[in-house]
Coordinates of C-alpha atoms in Angstrom, one line a residue:
Chain A
M7 CA 197.5 157.1 119.8
E8 CA 199.3 158.6 116.9
I9 CA 202.2 160.9 117.5
P10 CA 202.6 163.7 114.9
A11 CA 205.8 164.2 113.0
A12 CA 206.6 167.4 114.9
V13 CA 206.8 165.7 118.3
T14 CA 210.3 164.4 119.2
L15 CA 211.2 162.3 122.1
T16 CA 214.2 163.7 123.9
G17 CA 215.1 161.0 126.3
P18 CA 217.9 158.5 126.8
G19 CA 218.2 156.5 123.6
S20 CA 215.2 158.1 121.9
V21 CA 215.4 158.8 118.2
G22 CA 213.4 161.4 116.2
V23 CA 210.5 160.1 114.4
G24 CA 211.5 161.6 111.1
S25 CA 215.0 160.0 111.0
R26 CA 214.6 156.5 109.8
N27 CA 217.8 155.9 107.9
G28 CA 220.1 155.3 110.9
E29 CA 217.6 153.4 113.1
S30 CA 218.7 150.3 114.9
G31 CA 216.6 147.6 116.4
F32 CA 217.5 148.6 120.0
D33 CA 216.4 152.1 119.4
S34 CA 213.1 151.1 118.0
V35 CA 212.5 148.8 120.9
Q36 CA 213.2 151.6 123.3
F37 CA 211.0 153.9 121.3
G38 CA 208.1 151.4 121.6
E39 CA 208.6 151.1 125.3
E40 CA 208.5 154.9 125.7
I41 CA 205.2 154.9 123.8
Q42 CA 203.7 152.2 125.9
R43 CA 204.7 154.0 129.1
L44 CA 203.0 157.1 127.8
M45 CA 199.9 155.2 126.9
T46 CA 199.7 153.5 130.3
V47 CA 200.1 156.8 132.3
P48 CA 197.1 157.2 134.6
P49 CA 195.3 160.4 133.5
E50 CA 194.7 161.6 137.0
S51 CA 198.4 162.3 137.5
A52 CA 198.8 164.1 134.3
S53 CA 198.9 167.8 134.4
S54 CA 198.3 168.6 130.8
F55 CA 195.3 169.1 128.6
T56 CA 196.3 166.2 126.3
A57 CA 195.4 163.8 129.2
L58 CA 191.9 165.3 129.2
L59 CA 191.5 164.7 125.5
E60 CA 192.0 160.9 126.0
L61 CA 189.3 160.7 128.7
P62 CA 185.6 160.1 128.0
A63 CA 183.3 163.0 128.2
T64 CA 181.9 162.4 131.6
Q65 CA 185.2 162.0 133.4
A66 CA 186.6 165.1 131.6
M67 CA 183.6 167.1 132.8
E68 CA 184.1 165.9 136.4
L69 CA 187.8 166.8 136.3
L70 CA 187.0 170.2 135.0
H71 CA 184.2 170.9 137.5
H72 CA 186.2 169.8 140.6
G73 CA 187.7 173.0 142.1
P74 CA 191.2 173.3 143.4
D75 CA 189.9 173.3 146.9
S76 CA 188.8 169.6 146.7
G77 CA 192.4 168.6 147.2
G78 CA 192.1 165.5 145.0
A79 CA 194.3 164.8 142.1
P80 CA 191.6 165.5 139.6
G81 CA 191.5 169.1 140.6
K82 CA 195.0 169.8 139.5
V83 CA 194.4 170.6 136.0
A84 CA 196.6 173.0 134.1
P85 CA 194.9 176.4 134.7
S86 CA 195.4 177.9 131.3
V87 CA 196.3 176.9 127.8
S88 CA 198.1 179.5 125.9
G89 CA 200.5 179.5 123.0
D90 CA 203.4 179.9 125.4
A91 CA 202.3 177.1 127.6
L92 CA 202.1 174.8 124.6
C93 CA 205.5 175.7 123.4
K94 CA 207.2 175.2 126.8
P95 CA 208.5 171.8 127.6
Y96 CA 206.7 170.2 130.6
S97 CA 208.1 167.6 133.0
H98 CA 206.5 164.2 132.8
P99 CA 206.6 162.1 136.0
Y100 CA 208.4 159.4 134.2
S101 CA 211.6 161.4 133.5
S102 CA 211.1 161.4 129.7
N103 CA 210.9 164.9 128.5
L104 CA 208.3 165.6 125.8
T105 CA 208.8 168.8 123.9
F106 CA 206.3 170.5 121.6
L107 CA 207.8 172.5 118.8
S108 CA 206.5 175.9 118.2
D109 CA 204.6 175.0 115.0
P110 CA 201.7 177.4 114.4
A111 CA 199.6 174.8 112.6
L112 CA 199.9 172.5 115.5
I113 CA 199.1 175.2 118.0
E114 CA 195.9 176.0 116.1
R115 CA 194.9 172.4 115.9
A116 CA 195.5 171.9 119.6
A117 CA 193.5 175.0 120.4
K118 CA 190.6 173.7 118.3
F119 CA 190.4 170.4 119.9
S120 CA 191.1 171.5 123.4
V121 CA 188.2 172.0 125.9
F122 CA 189.7 175.2 127.0
A123 CA 189.5 176.9 123.6
G124 CA 187.8 180.0 124.5
E125 CA 186.4 183.0 122.5
H126 CA 189.8 184.0 121.2
S127 CA 192.6 181.9 119.8
P128 CA 195.5 180.9 122.0
E129 CA 197.9 183.0 120.0
T130 CA 196.1 186.2 120.8
S131 CA 195.7 185.6 124.5
S132 CA 198.0 187.9 126.3
V133 CA 197.0 187.1 129.9
P134 CA 199.7 185.3 131.9
S135 CA 199.1 181.6 132.5
N136 CA 199.0 181.8 136.3
S137 CA 196.4 184.5 136.6
S138 CA 193.3 183.9 138.7
A139 CA 191.0 185.4 136.1
N140 CA 192.1 182.7 133.7
L141 CA 191.4 180.1 136.3
E142 CA 187.8 181.3 136.7
K143 CA 187.4 181.3 133.0
V144 CA 188.5 177.7 132.7
K145 CA 186.0 176.7 135.4
N146 CA 183.1 178.6 133.9
E147 CA 183.5 177.9 130.3
P148 CA 182.4 174.3 130.2
M149 CA 179.3 175.2 132.1
E150 CA 178.4 177.9 129.6
T151 CA 178.9 175.7 126.7
D152 CA 176.9 172.9 128.3
S153 CA 174.0 175.1 129.2
N154 CA 173.9 176.7 125.7
P155 CA 172.1 174.4 123.4
N156 CA 172.9 176.5 120.3
S157 CA 176.6 176.0 120.6
S158 CA 177.6 174.0 117.5
Q159 CA 181.1 173.3 118.6
P160 CA 181.3 169.9 120.3
L161 CA 183.1 169.5 123.6
V162 CA 184.7 166.2 122.8
S163 CA 186.9 165.5 119.9
D164 CA 186.4 161.7 120.0
P165 CA 184.5 160.7 116.8
V166 CA 182.6 157.9 118.6
V167 CA 181.4 160.3 121.3
E168 CA 180.5 162.8 118.7
E169 CA 178.4 160.3 116.8
K170 CA 176.6 159.3 119.9
S171 CA 175.8 162.9 120.8
Q172 CA 174.6 163.5 117.3
S173 CA 172.3 160.5 117.3
Q174 CA 170.9 161.5 120.6
R175 CA 169.9 165.0 119.4
P176 CA 169.1 165.0 115.7
S177 CA 166.0 167.0 116.0
V178 CA 167.7 169.7 118.0
K179 CA 170.3 170.1 115.2
R180 CA 167.5 170.3 112.6
K181 CA 165.8 173.0 114.6
E182 CA 169.0 174.9 114.9
R183 CA 169.6 174.7 111.2
E184 CA 166.1 175.8 110.4
K185 CA 166.5 178.7 112.9
K186 CA 169.7 179.7 111.3
A187 CA 168.2 179.5 107.8
K188 CA 165.3 181.6 108.8
G189 CA 167.5 184.1 110.5
S190 CA 169.8 184.3 107.5
S191 CA 166.8 184.7 105.1
K192 CA 165.3 187.4 107.3
K193 CA 168.7 189.2 107.4
S194 CA 169.1 188.9 103.7
K195 CA 165.6 190.3 103.2
N196 CA 166.2 193.2 105.4
E197 CA 169.6 193.8 103.8
S198 CA 168.1 193.6 100.3
S199 CA 165.3 196.0 101.2
E200 CA 167.8 198.4 102.6
D201 CA 170.1 198.0 99.6
A202 CA 167.1 198.6 97.3
E203 CA 166.4 201.8 99.2
K204 CA 169.9 203.0 99.0
L205 CA 171.1 201.7 95.6
P206 CA 169.5 202.4 92.3
Y207 CA 167.6 199.5 90.5
V208 CA 169.9 197.2 88.7
H209 CA 168.4 195.2 85.8
V210 CA 169.0 191.5 86.4
R211 CA 168.6 189.1 83.6
A212 CA 165.7 186.7 84.0
R213 CA 166.4 183.1 84.9
R214 CA 166.1 180.3 82.5
G215 CA 162.5 179.4 81.9
Q216 CA 161.1 182.8 83.0
A217 CA 161.0 184.2 79.5
T218 CA 158.5 181.5 78.5
D219 CA 156.1 182.5 81.3
S220 CA 152.6 183.5 80.2
H221 CA 152.8 186.9 81.8
S222 CA 156.1 187.7 80.2
L223 CA 154.9 186.5 76.8
A224 CA 151.8 188.6 77.1
E225 CA 153.9 191.6 78.1
R226 CA 156.2 191.0 75.1
A227 CA 153.3 190.8 72.7
R228 CA 151.9 194.0 74.1
R229 CA 155.3 195.8 73.7
E230 CA 155.5 194.5 70.1
K231 CA 152.0 195.9 69.4
I232 CA 152.9 199.2 70.9
N233 CA 156.1 199.4 68.8
A234 CA 154.2 198.5 65.7
R235 CA 151.7 201.2 66.3
M236 CA 154.5 203.7 67.0
K237 CA 156.1 202.8 63.7
L238 CA 152.7 203.3 61.9
L239 CA 152.4 206.7 63.5
Q240 CA 156.0 207.6 62.6
D241 CA 155.1 206.8 58.9
L242 CA 152.0 209.0 59.1
V243 CA 153.7 212.0 60.6
P244 CA 156.1 213.7 58.1
G245 CA 159.7 214.0 59.2
C246 CA 159.2 211.6 62.1
N247 CA 161.4 208.8 60.7
K248 CA 164.6 210.8 61.4
I249 CA 163.7 211.2 65.1
S250 CA 164.9 208.5 67.5
G251 CA 163.3 208.2 71.0
T252 CA 159.8 207.6 72.0
A253 CA 159.4 210.9 73.8
L254 CA 160.4 213.0 70.8
V255 CA 158.2 210.9 68.5
L256 CA 155.2 211.5 70.7
D257 CA 156.0 215.2 70.8
E258 CA 156.0 215.3 67.0
I259 CA 152.7 213.3 66.8
I260 CA 151.1 215.7 69.3
N261 CA 152.3 218.7 67.3
H262 CA 151.0 217.2 64.0
V263 CA 147.5 216.5 65.4
Q264 CA 147.3 220.0 66.9
S265 CA 148.4 221.5 63.6
L266 CA 145.8 219.5 61.7
Q267 CA 143.1 220.5 64.1
R268 CA 144.1 224.2 63.7
Q269 CA 144.0 223.8 60.0
V270 CA 140.4 222.5 60.2
E271 CA 139.5 225.4 62.3
F272 CA 141.1 227.9 60.0
L273 CA 139.4 226.3 56.9
S274 CA 136.1 226.4 58.7
M275 CA 136.6 230.1 59.4
R276 CA 137.6 230.6 55.8
L277 CA 134.4 228.9 54.6
A278 CA 132.4 230.9 57.0
A279 CA 134.0 234.1 55.7
V280 CA 133.2 233.3 52.1
N281 CA 129.5 233.4 51.7
P282 CA 128.9 229.9 50.3
R283 CA 127.9 229.9 46.7
I284 CA 127.5 226.2 46.1
D285 CA 126.7 226.2 42.5
F286 CA 127.2 222.5 42.1
N287 CA 124.3 220.9 40.4
L288 CA 124.2 218.2 43.1
D289 CA 120.4 217.9 43.5
S290 CA 120.1 215.1 41.1
I291 CA 123.2 213.4 42.5
L292 CA 121.9 213.6 46.0
A293 CA 118.5 212.4 44.9
T294 CA 119.8 209.4 43.0
D295 CA 122.3 208.4 45.7
N296 CA 120.8 205.4 47.4
G297 CA 123.3 205.7 50.2
S298 CA 122.1 209.0 51.4
V299 CA 121.2 209.4 55.1
M300 CA 118.3 211.5 56.3
E301 CA 119.9 214.3 58.3
G302 CA 118.4 215.4 61.6
N303 CA 117.5 219.1 62.1
L304 CA 119.8 219.9 64.9
P305 CA 119.9 223.6 65.7
G306 CA 122.9 225.5 64.4
M307 CA 124.2 222.8 62.2
V308 CA 123.1 219.9 60.0
S309 CA 124.4 216.8 61.6
P310 CA 123.5 213.3 60.3
L311 CA 121.4 210.9 62.2
M312 CA 123.2 209.4 65.3
W313 CA 123.5 205.7 65.5
P314 CA 123.3 203.7 68.6
E315 CA 126.5 202.7 70.2
F316 CA 127.2 199.0 69.6
P317 CA 130.1 197.1 71.1
I318 CA 132.8 196.7 68.6
N319 CA 132.9 193.0 67.8
G320 CA 133.7 193.2 64.2
N321 CA 130.3 191.6 63.6
R322 CA 128.7 193.3 60.6
Q323 CA 125.2 192.0 61.3
Q324 CA 124.9 194.2 64.3
Y325 CA 125.1 197.3 62.2
Q326 CA 122.8 196.1 59.4
Q327 CA 119.6 197.1 61.2
E328 CA 117.7 198.8 58.4
W329 CA 116.1 202.0 59.7
H330 CA 113.6 202.9 57.0
F331 CA 112.6 206.5 56.6
D332 CA 110.0 207.0 53.9
A333 CA 110.9 203.4 52.8
L334 CA 113.9 204.8 51.1
H335 CA 116.8 205.9 53.4
Q336 CA 119.1 203.6 55.2
P337 CA 122.2 204.4 57.2
L338 CA 125.2 204.6 55.1
W339 CA 127.4 202.7 57.5
G340 CA 125.1 199.7 57.2
R341 CA 126.5 198.9 53.8
E342 CA 130.0 200.3 53.9
E343 CA 133.0 198.2 53.1
D344 CA 135.4 197.0 55.7
S345 CA 138.4 198.4 54.0
H346 CA 138.9 202.1 54.8
T347 CA 141.0 203.0 51.8
F348 CA 142.1 206.6 51.4
V349 CA 142.0 208.1 47.9
T350 CA 145.1 209.8 46.6
P351 CA 144.7 213.3 45.1
E352 CA 145.0 211.9 41.6
N353 CA 141.9 209.8 42.1
S354 CA 138.5 211.4 41.6
L355 CA 136.6 212.4 44.7
L356 CA 133.2 211.5 43.4
T357 CA 133.3 209.2 40.4
Y358 CA 130.6 209.1 37.7
D359 CA 129.1 205.7 37.3
S360 CA 126.4 205.2 34.7
S361 CA 124.2 202.3 35.7
A362 CA 120.5 201.6 35.4
N363 CA 120.0 201.0 39.1
S364 CA 118.7 204.5 39.8
A365 CA 116.1 204.2 37.0
S366 CA 113.9 202.3 39.4
L367 CA 113.4 205.4 41.6
H368 CA 110.1 207.0 40.9
S369 CA 109.7 210.6 40.2
S370 CA 107.4 211.1 43.2
Q371 CA 110.2 209.8 45.4
L372 CA 112.6 212.2 43.8
K373 CA 110.2 215.1 44.4
M374 CA 109.9 214.0 48.1
E375 CA 113.7 213.9 48.3
L376 CA 114.1 217.3 46.8
Chain B
M479 CA 128.0 217.7 32.2
K480 CA 129.8 219.8 34.7
S481 CA 133.2 218.9 36.0
Y482 CA 135.1 220.2 39.0
P483 CA 138.8 219.3 38.7
N484 CA 139.9 220.7 42.0
L485 CA 137.5 218.5 43.9
G486 CA 137.9 215.6 41.5
L487 CA 134.1 215.8 41.2
S488 CA 132.2 214.9 38.1
A489 CA 128.5 215.0 37.9
S490 CA 125.7 214.8 35.4
N491 CA 122.1 215.8 35.3
D492 CA 120.9 212.4 34.2
N493 CA 118.8 210.4 36.5
N494 CA 120.8 207.3 35.5
S495 CA 123.9 208.7 37.3
R496 CA 124.8 207.1 40.6
L497 CA 127.4 208.1 43.1
S498 CA 130.1 205.6 44.2
T499 CA 130.9 206.2 47.9
S500 CA 133.4 203.4 48.5
T501 CA 136.0 205.7 50.0
T502 CA 136.0 207.7 53.1
K503 CA 137.1 210.8 51.2
A504 CA 134.2 210.6 48.9
K505 CA 131.7 210.0 51.7
F506 CA 133.1 212.9 53.7
A507 CA 133.0 215.2 50.7
L508 CA 129.4 214.3 49.8
R509 CA 128.2 214.7 53.4
F510 CA 130.0 217.9 54.0
I511 CA 128.7 219.5 50.8
R512 CA 125.2 218.4 51.6
S513 CA 125.4 219.9 55.1
L514 CA 126.7 223.1 53.7
K515 CA 123.8 223.2 51.3
E516 CA 121.3 222.6 54.1
M517 CA 122.9 225.3 56.2
K518 CA 122.5 227.7 53.3
K519 CA 118.9 226.7 52.8
R520 CA 118.1 227.4 56.4
G521 CA 119.9 230.6 56.4
H522 CA 122.4 229.6 59.1
V523 CA 125.3 230.7 57.0
S524 CA 123.7 234.0 56.0
N525 CA 125.4 237.4 56.5
N526 CA 123.2 238.1 59.5
S527 CA 124.9 235.6 61.8
S528 CA 128.4 236.4 63.1
A529 CA 131.5 234.8 61.5
D530 CA 132.3 233.0 64.7
E531 CA 129.0 231.2 64.9
R532 CA 129.2 230.3 61.2
S533 CA 132.7 228.9 61.6
Q534 CA 131.7 226.9 64.7
R535 CA 128.7 225.4 62.8
I536 CA 130.8 224.6 59.7
K537 CA 133.5 223.0 61.9
A538 CA 130.9 220.9 63.7
A539 CA 129.4 219.9 60.4
A540 CA 132.8 218.9 59.1
Y541 CA 133.6 216.8 62.1
S542 CA 130.2 215.1 62.2
S543 CA 130.5 214.4 58.4
M544 CA 133.9 212.8 58.9
A545 CA 132.7 210.7 61.9
H546 CA 129.7 209.5 59.9
A547 CA 131.9 208.7 56.9
V548 CA 134.2 206.6 59.0
G549 CA 131.4 204.7 60.7
P550 CA 130.8 203.5 64.3
R551 CA 133.6 201.0 64.3
R552 CA 136.1 203.6 65.4
A553 CA 136.1 204.7 69.0
W554 CA 137.1 208.3 68.2
A555 CA 134.3 208.6 65.6
R556 CA 131.7 207.4 68.2
A557 CA 133.0 209.7 70.9
L558 CA 133.0 212.7 68.5
L559 CA 129.5 212.1 67.4
F560 CA 128.2 211.7 70.9
K561 CA 130.0 214.9 71.9
L562 CA 128.5 216.8 69.1
Q563 CA 125.1 215.4 69.9
R564 CA 125.4 216.4 73.5
S565 CA 126.5 219.9 72.6
A566 CA 123.6 220.2 70.1
K567 CA 121.1 219.1 72.8
R568 CA 122.6 221.6 75.2
H569 CA 122.4 224.3 72.7
R570 CA 118.8 223.5 72.0
V571 CA 117.9 223.5 75.7
L572 CA 119.7 226.8 76.3
T573 CA 118.0 228.5 73.4
N574 CA 114.5 227.3 74.6
M575 CA 115.1 228.4 78.2
T576 CA 114.9 231.9 79.6
R577 CA 117.9 233.8 80.6
K578 CA 117.3 233.3 84.3
R579 CA 117.1 229.6 83.9
N580 CA 120.1 229.7 81.8
R581 CA 122.1 231.4 84.5
S582 CA 120.9 229.0 87.2
C583 CA 121.6 226.0 85.1
L584 CA 125.1 227.2 84.2
V585 CA 125.8 227.9 87.9
L586 CA 124.6 224.4 88.9
R587 CA 126.7 222.9 86.1
Q588 CA 129.8 224.8 87.1
K589 CA 129.3 223.6 90.7
K590 CA 128.9 220.0 89.6
N591 CA 131.9 220.2 87.4
K592 CA 134.0 221.6 90.2
K593 CA 132.9 218.7 92.5
K594 CA 133.7 216.2 89.8
K595 CA 137.1 217.7 89.2
K596 CA 137.9 217.5 92.9
G597 CA 136.9 213.8 93.0
I598 CA 138.8 212.8 89.8
K599 CA 142.3 213.6 91.1
K600 CA 144.4 210.5 90.9
K601 CA 147.6 209.6 92.8
K602 CA 150.3 208.8 90.3
S603 CA 152.9 206.2 91.3
V604 CA 156.5 207.4 91.7
T605 CA 158.3 206.7 88.5
N606 CA 161.5 207.7 86.7
G607 CA 161.7 211.1 84.9
N608 CA 161.6 209.5 81.5
D609 CA 158.4 207.6 82.4
D610 CA 156.9 210.7 83.8
V611 CA 157.5 212.6 80.5
L612 CA 156.0 209.7 78.5
L613 CA 152.9 209.7 80.8
N614 CA 152.4 213.4 80.3
Q615 CA 152.7 213.1 76.6
T616 CA 150.2 210.2 76.4
D617 CA 147.8 212.3 78.5
K618 CA 148.2 215.1 76.1
L619 CA 147.5 212.8 73.2
R620 CA 144.4 211.4 75.0
G621 CA 143.1 215.0 75.3
L622 CA 143.6 215.6 71.6
V623 CA 142.1 212.4 70.2
P624 CA 138.3 212.3 70.9
G625 CA 137.4 209.4 73.3
G626 CA 141.1 208.9 74.2
K627 CA 140.6 209.1 77.9
S628 CA 139.0 205.7 78.1
M629 CA 141.6 203.9 76.0
D630 CA 144.7 202.0 76.8
I631 CA 148.0 203.0 75.2
C632 CA 147.8 200.3 72.5
S633 CA 144.4 201.3 71.2
L634 CA 145.2 205.0 71.7
F635 CA 148.0 204.8 69.2
E636 CA 145.9 202.9 66.7
E637 CA 143.0 205.4 67.0
T638 CA 145.5 208.2 66.8
A639 CA 146.9 206.8 63.5
H640 CA 143.4 206.5 62.0
Y641 CA 142.4 210.0 63.3
I642 CA 145.4 211.6 61.7
K643 CA 144.6 210.0 58.4
C644 CA 141.0 211.2 58.6
L645 CA 142.0 214.7 59.7
A646 CA 144.4 214.9 56.7
T647 CA 141.6 213.8 54.4
Q648 CA 139.3 216.3 55.9
V649 CA 141.8 219.2 55.5
K650 CA 142.3 218.3 51.9
V651 CA 138.6 218.2 51.0
M652 CA 137.9 221.4 53.0
Q653 CA 140.8 223.1 51.2
D654 CA 139.5 222.1 47.8
I655 CA 136.0 223.3 48.7
A656 CA 137.3 226.6 50.0
D657 CA 139.4 227.1 46.9
Q658 CA 136.3 226.4 44.7
L659 CA 134.1 228.8 46.7
S660 CA 136.6 231.6 47.1
P661 CA 136.1 234.5 44.6
K662 CA 138.5 234.4 41.8

């Protein structure tokens, strides 16, 4: 049994543990005898909680459960353990007085390892040591702790006993841990959901490796596409480069489209107001144009022939179905180039090209066309 | 040989002449002029018909000419053409029917449209204010671009860009034609 440095033996011829400079051989022998006496003290006669700590678990439990009415020596256990009781010197039957210094660290340690350590620490207990309520508490506490399987604090401070008890119930401990983990996860989930409801959303940086996930990569590609299209639209709409912000850019685009549509409407009204005097000599041009499409006679307007709706696969062969009308006309879009280039105002709208391809057209076909 | 500098149009009476229609602008101009000529031949653009009717017909001709010039690869062009085709069919049906039938059909259509509108309502998810503004604006844009309601945002922006280009071209050509036809 090791004696801590704070404990001093105040008896005849006893020397403090800390003072080793002036130690004589006789004193050390006496000191050894004192220790042996203390070691050989029968635990039944002891009236302190330190005696209980030295006992095995079964005997300690018996001592605790025997009431004061049994009359035996085991029943006479110190009724309460408080800070004051620890600090007071108690009389040993063998006339050597052991004194515990009022060291708070020691008190805490003793309270931890004592069987009587209750719900609150010994420092905070303000009930007097000889009260009957405290006695009942001392009697009932071990029963509660024994009956409660979830209590993680061991009753016995002996490491061998602890190891035995742990080896006996490993599965119980695992279950307890799992329950605790589940409970904590549930609590954390509930708390997080409540926090999410209360607090605004905080952007958290993705973990390492999440940025290379297929979903995030696809999302990134989509965002890049959208940004590229937005830039293209910004370039098309005049005065949109100065504006920053997606909402404002979209506003400008909407206004621009609306203004263009209004311009088309206005120009159509203007063309309707002016009685058309199309004096272009385009009859020959229209006749010799091998890309002309036969126009359907829809009422109220002349609209060209409608094409069937094909899925847009980029496959040119789908559109190259030749619809022959009078063995001459084919849809214009069957032969059009892929590149939709837009002519600048400087370029000519309809260019003159002298080639001998149109010479093959017969005069009868021209008459039919006209 | 006559030349029309405003339109950038040069033509000759020779049979050997051929028209190069490699550009959308040229295709649109050619089709639109042809449609105007046809309208004049049939007397649709005569002084008898009202200016509103004429303007509607000219506008429809302009849009259909542009859609045909672009080709069926563009979603907005296809949507525009089918819309025009539907309206033309409806117009034809309405002109052929009697007034009573017209009224009954219109009433039935109105009822159907009301039912459809009731069913179409969607529940929008709760979003931030900024996202809500963006959603409203994209919805507006979908309404402006033909066939935009069945597009995702990415393709909507692409189609919008092309549609703006084509509209600008259309406006230029129509402006030139109007300048040519207007009395000096």
